[in-house]
């Protein structure tokens, strides 16, 4: 098995809405395994299916490489058709995205969320999370709706990002 290519901004698929997962079959399990392989080759904590070009509503994550893993229920975990059913509080903290490598910016998110989803066998589950895990859930669910962390920034910060991105692109093309 080899890692999949992680799509990078401004790839069009990153802005599309994913379809619900309805069939839990060998194709899906294989896709999940390949996504874990891809995640472990990166320095990220989570990966949403659209980031590897699969427009299906699920994401994977694993906190077990962090020292404070116990706080987050560790991993590896797959959440199919995840939905936020409750959110509470607010927190502004640094965030990054494997589809926007090297870019980190403060994003405002709910501090605590409750999700309903299915696990990789299709069993209904509910998960509660706060802090970093709650942030990850919100970030990954955004991916399933074609939303990037950039969409949460002020228009000023977003414009600075776009300007710098275009400059970098131009520079790369000129070489
Ligand atoms: Co991301």
Coordinates of C-alpha atoms and ligand atoms in Angstrom, one line a residue:
X1 CA 0.0 0.0 0.0
X2 CA 1.3 3.4 -0.8
X3 CA 0.1 6.8 0.5
X4 CA -2.5 8.8 -1.5
X5 CA -1.9 12.2 -2.9
X6 CA -3.3 14.9 -0.6
X7 CA -5.1 17.6 -2.7
X8 CA -3.8 21.1 -2.0
X9 CA -5.6 24.4 -2.2
X10 CA -6.9 25.6 -4.6
X11 CA -7.9 22.2 -6.0
X12 CA -11.6 22.4 -7.0
X13 CA -12.6 19.1 -5.2
X14 CA -11.8 20.8 -1.9
X15 CA -14.7 23.1 -2.4
X16 CA -17.3 20.4 -3.2
X17 CA -19.8 18.9 -0.8
X18 CA -19.4 15.2 -0.1
X19 CA -22.2 12.6 -0.4
X20 CA -23.3 10.5 2.5
X21 CA -21.6 7.1 2.9
X22 CA -24.3 4.5 2.3
X23 CA -22.4 1.4 1.5
X24 CA -19.9 0.0 4.0
X25 CA -18.0 -2.4 1.8
X26 CA -14.5 -3.6 1.0
X27 CA -13.9 -0.6 -1.3
X28 CA -14.6 1.8 1.6
X29 CA -12.4 -0.2 4.1
X30 CA -9.6 -0.2 1.6
X31 CA -10.0 3.6 1.1
X32 CA -9.9 4.0 4.9
X33 CA -6.7 1.9 5.2
X34 CA -5.1 4.0 2.5
X35 CA -6.1 7.2 4.2
X36 CA -4.5 6.0 7.5
X37 CA -1.3 5.2 5.6
X38 CA -1.5 8.7 4.1
X39 CA -2.1 10.3 7.5
X40 CA 0.9 8.5 9.0
X41 CA 3.1 9.8 6.2
X42 CA 2.1 13.3 7.1
X43 CA 2.4 15.3 10.3
X44 CA -1.4 15.8 10.6
X45 CA -3.8 14.5 13.2
X46 CA -6.8 14.1 10.9
X47 CA -7.7 13.6 7.2
X48 CA -11.1 14.0 5.5
X49 CA -12.0 11.9 2.5
X50 CA -12.3 14.9 0.0
X51 CA -8.7 15.8 0.8
X52 CA -7.7 12.6 -1.1
X53 CA -10.3 13.2 -3.9
X54 CA -13.0 10.9 -2.4
X55 CA -16.2 12.9 -2.1
X56 CA -17.7 10.8 0.6
X57 CA -18.7 12.1 4.0
X58 CA -16.2 10.6 6.4
X59 CA -12.9 11.5 8.1
X60 CA -10.2 9.7 10.1
X61 CA -8.0 10.8 12.9
X62 CA -5.4 9.6 15.4
X63 CA -4.2 11.4 18.4
X64 CA -2.0 8.5 19.6
X65 CA 1.2 10.2 18.4
X66 CA 0.7 13.1 20.8
X67 CA 2.0 12.9 24.4
X68 CA -1.4 14.0 25.7
X69 CA -3.3 11.5 23.7
X70 CA -5.3 10.2 26.6
X71 CA -7.1 13.5 26.8
X72 CA -8.6 12.9 23.3
X73 CA -9.5 9.3 23.3
X74 CA -6.5 8.5 21.1
X75 CA -7.1 6.6 17.8
X76 CA -7.1 5.5 15.1
X77 CA -10.7 6.4 14.6
X78 CA -13.0 6.6 11.6
X79 CA -16.2 8.6 11.7
X80 CA -18.7 8.1 8.9
X81 CA -21.5 10.6 8.2
X82 CA -20.5 12.8 11.2
X83 CA -22.8 15.5 12.3
X84 CA -22.5 18.1 15.0
X85 CA -25.6 17.9 17.2
X86 CA -24.5 20.3 20.0
X87 CA -21.8 22.9 20.4
X88 CA -20.9 25.1 23.2
X89 CA -18.4 27.9 24.1
X90 CA -15.7 29.5 21.9
X91 CA -12.0 29.3 21.5
X92 CA -9.5 31.1 19.2
X93 CA -6.5 28.9 18.5
X94 CA -3.9 28.1 15.8
X95 CA -5.0 25.8 13.1
X96 CA -3.3 24.2 10.1
X97 CA -4.5 22.0 7.2
X98 CA -2.7 19.3 5.2
X99 CA -4.3 20.8 2.1
X100 CA -2.7 24.2 2.9
X101 CA 0.8 23.2 3.8
X102 CA 2.9 25.6 5.9
X103 CA 0.0 27.9 6.7
X104 CA -1.2 28.4 10.3
X105 CA -3.7 30.9 11.5
X106 CA -5.9 31.5 14.4
X107 CA -9.5 30.2 13.9
X108 CA -12.5 30.7 16.1
X109 CA -14.3 27.4 16.9
X110 CA -16.8 26.1 19.4
X111 CA -14.9 24.8 22.5
X112 CA -17.1 21.7 23.0
X113 CA -19.0 19.7 20.5
X114 CA -21.1 16.6 20.5
X115 CA -21.2 14.5 17.3
X116 CA -23.2 11.7 16.0
X117 CA -21.7 9.4 13.4
X118 CA -21.2 5.8 12.4
X119 CA -18.0 3.9 13.1
X120 CA -16.3 1.9 10.4
X121 CA -18.6 -1.0 10.9
X122 CA -21.7 1.2 10.5
X123 CA -22.6 1.3 14.2
X124 CA -24.2 4.5 15.4
X125 CA -22.0 6.4 17.9
X126 CA -21.9 9.6 19.8
X127 CA -18.7 11.4 20.8
X128 CA -18.2 14.4 22.9
X129 CA -15.0 16.4 22.6
X130 CA -13.5 19.6 23.7
X131 CA -10.5 21.8 22.9
X132 CA -8.2 20.3 20.2
X133 CA -10.4 17.3 19.5
X134 CA -13.5 19.5 19.1
X135 CA -11.5 21.8 16.8
X136 CA -10.4 18.8 14.7
X137 CA -13.9 17.5 14.4
X138 CA -15.2 20.9 13.2
X139 CA -12.3 21.3 10.8
X140 CA -12.8 17.9 9.2
X141 CA -16.6 18.2 9.0
X142 CA -16.0 21.5 7.2
X143 CA -14.0 19.6 4.6
X144 CA -17.0 17.3 4.1
X145 CA -19.0 20.5 3.2
X146 CA -16.4 21.9 0.9
X147 CA -15.3 24.5 3.5
X148 CA -11.7 25.3 4.3
X149 CA -10.2 27.0 7.4
X150 CA -9.7 30.0 5.1
X151 CA -13.4 30.5 5.0
X152 CA -13.3 31.2 8.8
X153 CA -10.8 34.1 8.5
X154 CA -11.6 37.7 8.3
X155 CA -11.7 38.9 4.7
X156 CA -8.5 40.9 5.4
X157 CA -6.6 37.8 6.5
X158 CA -8.0 35.7 3.7
X159 CA -7.0 38.3 1.1
X160 CA -3.5 38.4 2.5
X161 CA -3.3 34.6 2.2
X162 CA -4.6 34.7 -1.4
X163 CA -2.2 37.5 -2.4
X164 CA 0.8 35.6 -1.0
X165 CA -0.4 32.4 -2.6
X166 CA -0.7 33.9 -6.0
X167 CA 2.7 35.5 -5.6
X168 CA 4.3 32.2 -4.7
X169 CA 2.5 30.5 -7.7
X170 CA 3.8 33.2 -10.1
X171 CA 7.3 32.8 -8.7
X172 CA 7.1 29.0 -9.1
X173 CA 6.0 29.4 -12.7
X174 CA 8.8 31.8 -13.5
X175 CA 11.4 29.3 -12.5
Ligands
LIG1 CO1 -7.8 20.4 6.7

